[in-house]
mmCIF file of C-alpha atoms in Angstrom:
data_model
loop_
_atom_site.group_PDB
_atom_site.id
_atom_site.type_symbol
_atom_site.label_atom_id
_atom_site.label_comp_id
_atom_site.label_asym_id
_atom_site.label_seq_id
_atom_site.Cartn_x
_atom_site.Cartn_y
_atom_site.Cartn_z
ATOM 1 C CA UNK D 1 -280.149 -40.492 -155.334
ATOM 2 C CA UNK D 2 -282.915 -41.900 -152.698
ATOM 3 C CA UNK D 3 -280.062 -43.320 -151.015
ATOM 4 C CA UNK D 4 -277.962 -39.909 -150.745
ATOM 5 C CA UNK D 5 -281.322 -38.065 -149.376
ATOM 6 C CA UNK D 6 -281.887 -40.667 -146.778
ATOM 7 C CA UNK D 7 -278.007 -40.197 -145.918
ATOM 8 C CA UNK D 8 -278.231 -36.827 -145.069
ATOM 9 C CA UNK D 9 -281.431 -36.888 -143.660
ATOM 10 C CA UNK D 10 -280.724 -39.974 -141.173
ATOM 11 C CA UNK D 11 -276.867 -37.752 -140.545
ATOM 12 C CA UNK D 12 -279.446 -34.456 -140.224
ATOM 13 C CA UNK D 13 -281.272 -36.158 -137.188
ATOM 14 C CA UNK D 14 -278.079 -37.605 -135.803
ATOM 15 C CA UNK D 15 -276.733 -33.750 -135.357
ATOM 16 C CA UNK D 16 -280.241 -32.872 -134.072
ATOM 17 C CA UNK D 17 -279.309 -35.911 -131.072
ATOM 18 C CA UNK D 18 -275.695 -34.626 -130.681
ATOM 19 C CA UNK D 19 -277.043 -31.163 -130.377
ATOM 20 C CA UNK D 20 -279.813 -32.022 -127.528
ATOM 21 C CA UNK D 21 -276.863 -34.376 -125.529
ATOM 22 C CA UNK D 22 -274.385 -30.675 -125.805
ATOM 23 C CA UNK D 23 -277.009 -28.552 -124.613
ATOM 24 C CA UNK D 24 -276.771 -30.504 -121.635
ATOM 25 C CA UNK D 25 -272.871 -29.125 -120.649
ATOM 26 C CA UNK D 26 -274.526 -26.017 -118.792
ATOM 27 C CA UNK D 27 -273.041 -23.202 -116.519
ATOM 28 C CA UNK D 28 -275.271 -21.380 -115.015
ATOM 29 C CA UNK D 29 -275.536 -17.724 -115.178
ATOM 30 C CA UNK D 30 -278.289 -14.864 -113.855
ATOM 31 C CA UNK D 31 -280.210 -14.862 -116.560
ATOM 32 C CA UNK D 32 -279.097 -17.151 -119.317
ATOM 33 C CA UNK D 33 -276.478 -20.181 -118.646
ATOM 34 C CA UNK D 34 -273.741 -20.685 -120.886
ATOM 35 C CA UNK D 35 -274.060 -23.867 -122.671
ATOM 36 C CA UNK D 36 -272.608 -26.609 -125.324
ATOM 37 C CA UNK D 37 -275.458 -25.632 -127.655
ATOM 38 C CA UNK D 38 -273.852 -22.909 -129.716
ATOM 39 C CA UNK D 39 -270.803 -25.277 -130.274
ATOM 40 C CA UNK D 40 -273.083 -27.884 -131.601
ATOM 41 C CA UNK D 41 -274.986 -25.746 -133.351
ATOM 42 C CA UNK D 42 -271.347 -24.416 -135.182
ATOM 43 C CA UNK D 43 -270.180 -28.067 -135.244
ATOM 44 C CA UNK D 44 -273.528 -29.108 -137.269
ATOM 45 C CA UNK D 45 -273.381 -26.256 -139.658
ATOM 46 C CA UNK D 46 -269.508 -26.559 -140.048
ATOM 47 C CA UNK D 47 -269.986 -30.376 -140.919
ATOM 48 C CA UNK D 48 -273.272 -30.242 -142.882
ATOM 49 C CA UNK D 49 -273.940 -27.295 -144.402
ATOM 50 C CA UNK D 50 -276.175 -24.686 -144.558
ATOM 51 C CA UNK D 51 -279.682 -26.990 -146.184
ATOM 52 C CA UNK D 52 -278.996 -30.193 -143.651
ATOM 53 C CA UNK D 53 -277.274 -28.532 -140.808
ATOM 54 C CA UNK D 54 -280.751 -26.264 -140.832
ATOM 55 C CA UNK D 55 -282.584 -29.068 -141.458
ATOM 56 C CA UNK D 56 -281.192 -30.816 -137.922
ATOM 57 C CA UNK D 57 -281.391 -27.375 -135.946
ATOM 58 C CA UNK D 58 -285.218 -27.121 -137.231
ATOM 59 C CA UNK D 59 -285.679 -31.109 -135.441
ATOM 60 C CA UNK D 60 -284.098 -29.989 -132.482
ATOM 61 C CA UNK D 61 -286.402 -27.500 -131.957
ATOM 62 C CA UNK D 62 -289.565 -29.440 -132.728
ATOM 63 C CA UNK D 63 -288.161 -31.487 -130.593
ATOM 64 C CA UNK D 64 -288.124 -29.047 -127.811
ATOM 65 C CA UNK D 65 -291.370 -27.415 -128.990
ATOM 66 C CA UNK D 66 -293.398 -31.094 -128.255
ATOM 67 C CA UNK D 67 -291.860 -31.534 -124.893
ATOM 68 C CA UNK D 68 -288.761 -33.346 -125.003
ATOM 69 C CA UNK D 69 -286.219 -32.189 -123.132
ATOM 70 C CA UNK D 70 -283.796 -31.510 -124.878
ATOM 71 C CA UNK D 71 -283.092 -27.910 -124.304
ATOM 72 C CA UNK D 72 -280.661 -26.760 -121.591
ATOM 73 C CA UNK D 73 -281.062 -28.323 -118.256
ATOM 74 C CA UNK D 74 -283.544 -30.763 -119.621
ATOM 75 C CA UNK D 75 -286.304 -28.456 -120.401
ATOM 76 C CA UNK D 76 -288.706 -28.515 -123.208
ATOM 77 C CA UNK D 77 -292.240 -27.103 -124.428
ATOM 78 C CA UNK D 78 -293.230 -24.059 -126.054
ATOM 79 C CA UNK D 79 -292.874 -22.178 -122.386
ATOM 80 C CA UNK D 80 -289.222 -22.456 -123.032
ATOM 81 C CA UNK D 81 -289.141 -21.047 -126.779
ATOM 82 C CA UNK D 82 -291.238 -18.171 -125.298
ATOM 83 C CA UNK D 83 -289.162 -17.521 -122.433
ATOM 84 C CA UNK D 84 -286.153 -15.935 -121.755
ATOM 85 C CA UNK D 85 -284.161 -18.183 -123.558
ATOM 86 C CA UNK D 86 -286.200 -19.027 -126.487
ATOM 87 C CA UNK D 87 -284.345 -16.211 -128.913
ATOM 88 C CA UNK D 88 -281.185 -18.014 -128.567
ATOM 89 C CA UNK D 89 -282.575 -21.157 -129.499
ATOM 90 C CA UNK D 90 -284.884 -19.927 -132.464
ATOM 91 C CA UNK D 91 -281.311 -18.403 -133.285
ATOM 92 C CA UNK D 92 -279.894 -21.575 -133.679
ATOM 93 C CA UNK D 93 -281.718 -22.223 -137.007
ATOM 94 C CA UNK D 94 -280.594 -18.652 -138.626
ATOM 95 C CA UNK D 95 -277.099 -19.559 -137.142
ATOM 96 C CA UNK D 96 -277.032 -22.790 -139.046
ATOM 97 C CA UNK D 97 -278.175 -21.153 -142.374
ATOM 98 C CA UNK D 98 -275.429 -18.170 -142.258
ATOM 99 C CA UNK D 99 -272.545 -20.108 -141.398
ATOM 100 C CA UNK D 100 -273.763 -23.046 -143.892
ATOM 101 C CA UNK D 101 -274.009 -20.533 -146.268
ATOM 102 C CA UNK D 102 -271.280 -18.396 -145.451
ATOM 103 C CA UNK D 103 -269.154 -22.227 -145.775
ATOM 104 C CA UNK D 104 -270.866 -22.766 -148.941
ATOM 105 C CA UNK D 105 -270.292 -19.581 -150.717
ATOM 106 C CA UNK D 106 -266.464 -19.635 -149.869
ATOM 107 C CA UNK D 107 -264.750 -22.767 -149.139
ATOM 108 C CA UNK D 108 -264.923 -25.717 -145.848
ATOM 109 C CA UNK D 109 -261.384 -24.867 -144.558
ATOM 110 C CA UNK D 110 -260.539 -23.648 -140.915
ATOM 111 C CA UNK D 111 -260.533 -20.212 -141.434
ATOM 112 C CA UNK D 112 -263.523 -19.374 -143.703
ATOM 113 C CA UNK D 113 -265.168 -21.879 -140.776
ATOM 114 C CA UNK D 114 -263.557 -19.597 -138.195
ATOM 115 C CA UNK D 115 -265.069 -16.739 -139.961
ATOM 116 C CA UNK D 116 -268.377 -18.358 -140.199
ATOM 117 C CA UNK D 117 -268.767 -19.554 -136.742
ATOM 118 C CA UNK D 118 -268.184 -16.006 -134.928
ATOM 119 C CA UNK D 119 -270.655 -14.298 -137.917
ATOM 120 C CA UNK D 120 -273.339 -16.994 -136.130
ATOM 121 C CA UNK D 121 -271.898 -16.691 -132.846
ATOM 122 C CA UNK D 122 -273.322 -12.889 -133.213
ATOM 123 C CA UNK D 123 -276.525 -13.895 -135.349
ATOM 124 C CA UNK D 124 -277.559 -16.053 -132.189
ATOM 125 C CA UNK D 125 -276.563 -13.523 -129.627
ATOM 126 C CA UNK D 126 -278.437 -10.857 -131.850
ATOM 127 C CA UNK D 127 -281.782 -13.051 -131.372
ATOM 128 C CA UNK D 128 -281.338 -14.272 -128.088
ATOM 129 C CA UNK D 129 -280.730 -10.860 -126.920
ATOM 130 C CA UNK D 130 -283.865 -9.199 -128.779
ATOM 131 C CA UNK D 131 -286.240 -11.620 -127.104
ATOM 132 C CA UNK D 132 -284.604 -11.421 -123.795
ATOM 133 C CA UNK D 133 -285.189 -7.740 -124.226
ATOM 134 C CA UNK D 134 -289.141 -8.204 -124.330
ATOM 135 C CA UNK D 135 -289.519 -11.053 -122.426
ATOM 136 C CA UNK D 136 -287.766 -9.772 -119.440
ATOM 137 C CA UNK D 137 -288.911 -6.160 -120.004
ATOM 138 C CA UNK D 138 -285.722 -4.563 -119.495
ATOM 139 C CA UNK D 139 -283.576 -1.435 -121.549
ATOM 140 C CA UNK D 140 -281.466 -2.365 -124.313
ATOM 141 C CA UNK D 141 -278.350 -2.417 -122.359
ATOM 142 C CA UNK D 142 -279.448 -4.274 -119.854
ATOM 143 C CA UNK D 143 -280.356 -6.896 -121.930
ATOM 144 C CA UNK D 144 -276.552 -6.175 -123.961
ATOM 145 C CA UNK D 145 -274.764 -6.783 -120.783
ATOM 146 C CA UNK D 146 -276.717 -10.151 -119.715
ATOM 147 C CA UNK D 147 -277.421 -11.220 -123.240
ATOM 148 C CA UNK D 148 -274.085 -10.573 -125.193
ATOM 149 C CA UNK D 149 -271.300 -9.620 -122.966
ATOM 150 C CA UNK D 150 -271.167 -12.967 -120.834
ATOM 151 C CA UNK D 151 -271.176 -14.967 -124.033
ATOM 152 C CA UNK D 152 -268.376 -13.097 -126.161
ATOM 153 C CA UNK D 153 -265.459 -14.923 -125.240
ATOM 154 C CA UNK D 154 -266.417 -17.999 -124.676
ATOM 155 C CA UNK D 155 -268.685 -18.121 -128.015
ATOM 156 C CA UNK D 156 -265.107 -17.081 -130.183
ATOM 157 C CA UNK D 157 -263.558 -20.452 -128.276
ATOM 158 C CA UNK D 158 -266.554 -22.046 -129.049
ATOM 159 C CA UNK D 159 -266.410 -20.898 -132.512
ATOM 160 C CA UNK D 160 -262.838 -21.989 -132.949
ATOM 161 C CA UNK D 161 -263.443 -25.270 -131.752
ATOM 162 C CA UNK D 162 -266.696 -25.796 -133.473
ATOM 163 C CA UNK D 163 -264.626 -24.638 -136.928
ATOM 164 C CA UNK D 164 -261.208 -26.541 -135.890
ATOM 165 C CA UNK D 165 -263.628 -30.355 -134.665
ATOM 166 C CA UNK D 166 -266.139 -29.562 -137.710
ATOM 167 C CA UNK D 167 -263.501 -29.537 -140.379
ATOM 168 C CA UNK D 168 -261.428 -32.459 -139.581
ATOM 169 C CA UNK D 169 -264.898 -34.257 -139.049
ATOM 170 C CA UNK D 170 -265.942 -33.274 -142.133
ATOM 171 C CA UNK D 171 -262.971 -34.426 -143.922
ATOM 172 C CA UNK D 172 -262.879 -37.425 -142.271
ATOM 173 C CA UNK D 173 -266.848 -38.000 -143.416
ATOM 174 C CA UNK D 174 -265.908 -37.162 -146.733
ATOM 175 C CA UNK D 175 -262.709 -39.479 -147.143
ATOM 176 C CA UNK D 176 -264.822 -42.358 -146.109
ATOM 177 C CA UNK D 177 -267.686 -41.616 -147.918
ATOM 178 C CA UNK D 178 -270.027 -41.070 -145.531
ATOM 179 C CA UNK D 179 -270.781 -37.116 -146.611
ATOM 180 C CA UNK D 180 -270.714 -36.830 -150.275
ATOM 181 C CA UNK D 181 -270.580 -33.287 -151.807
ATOM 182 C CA UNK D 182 -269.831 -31.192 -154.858
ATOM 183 C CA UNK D 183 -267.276 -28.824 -152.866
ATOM 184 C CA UNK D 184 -263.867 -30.370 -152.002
ATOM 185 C CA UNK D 185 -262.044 -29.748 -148.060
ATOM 186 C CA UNK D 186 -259.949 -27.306 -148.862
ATOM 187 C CA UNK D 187 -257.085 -26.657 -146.299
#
């Protein structure tokens, strides 16, 4: 049992790393860049679950809170996850917990993952976009059309991808007993 807890808590961190290296892939936008984030934020989730993949999400933050840069474009500190972009990454951790949860509550095959990762897709976009709303001091819309619209598309490939990678990684995990759980891969 010690064993298993240390397992997911060392595989927990390790998604926490993966996550800072992604939100490194950045293209840069007015206001907020797109970035590899949200798929490694779907990937964790999709592969750990909702307790451990908001377990790593809630590192990567600290992480970023402290000063490490591990937030887009190398940034870190608490002036980041007050800024502009700061919803999207608080967002990260409710993202992890929905689709988790969602993944729990149904079954880890593609398309409940599919379905998962575009329900967190919006829950991030839904937070980012709030606190680019007050931070920048600008109307509703105008934080809709630089907070959500740019990100649509690309977040539903990113979902895909995050659900099609997280799957097969988390089958793979499982078949070689790496990630032990309760609920079987279903395809």
């Amino acid at each position: 049992m010690r064993n298993e807890r240390l397992r997911w808590l060392l595989l927990s961190a390790i998604f926490a790393a993966m996550t800072a290296v992604l939100s490194q892939v950045t293209i840069p936008l007015p206001l907020i860049p797109i970035t590899a984030q949200t798929l490694a934020v779907g990937l964790t989730a999709t592969i750990l679950g909702r307790r451990y993949g908001t377990l790593a999400l809630v590192i990567y933050v600290l992480l970023g809170a402290v000063g490490l840069p591990v937030f887009s474009e190398a940034k870190g500190g608490l002036q980041v996850l007050v800024g502009k972009s700061g919803g999207y990454i608080f967002g990260f951790i409710a993202t992890a917990y929905v689709t988790g949860l969602y993944l729990e509550k149904t079954r880890f095959n593609l398309k409940n993952a599919i379905i998962a990762n575009i329900i967190g897709m919006f829950v991030t976009l839904a937070f980012g976009t709030v606190q680019l709303k007050y931070v920048m001091d600008i109307p509703w819309d105008t934080a809709v059309a630089f907070g959500v619209t740019p990100f649509l598309i690309v977040g539903v490939v990113k979902a895909v991808l995050a659900s099609l990678i997280g799957i097969k990684v988390r089958e793979r995990l499982i078949a070689s007993r790496l990630l032990r759980t309760d609920q079987p891969v279903t395809r």
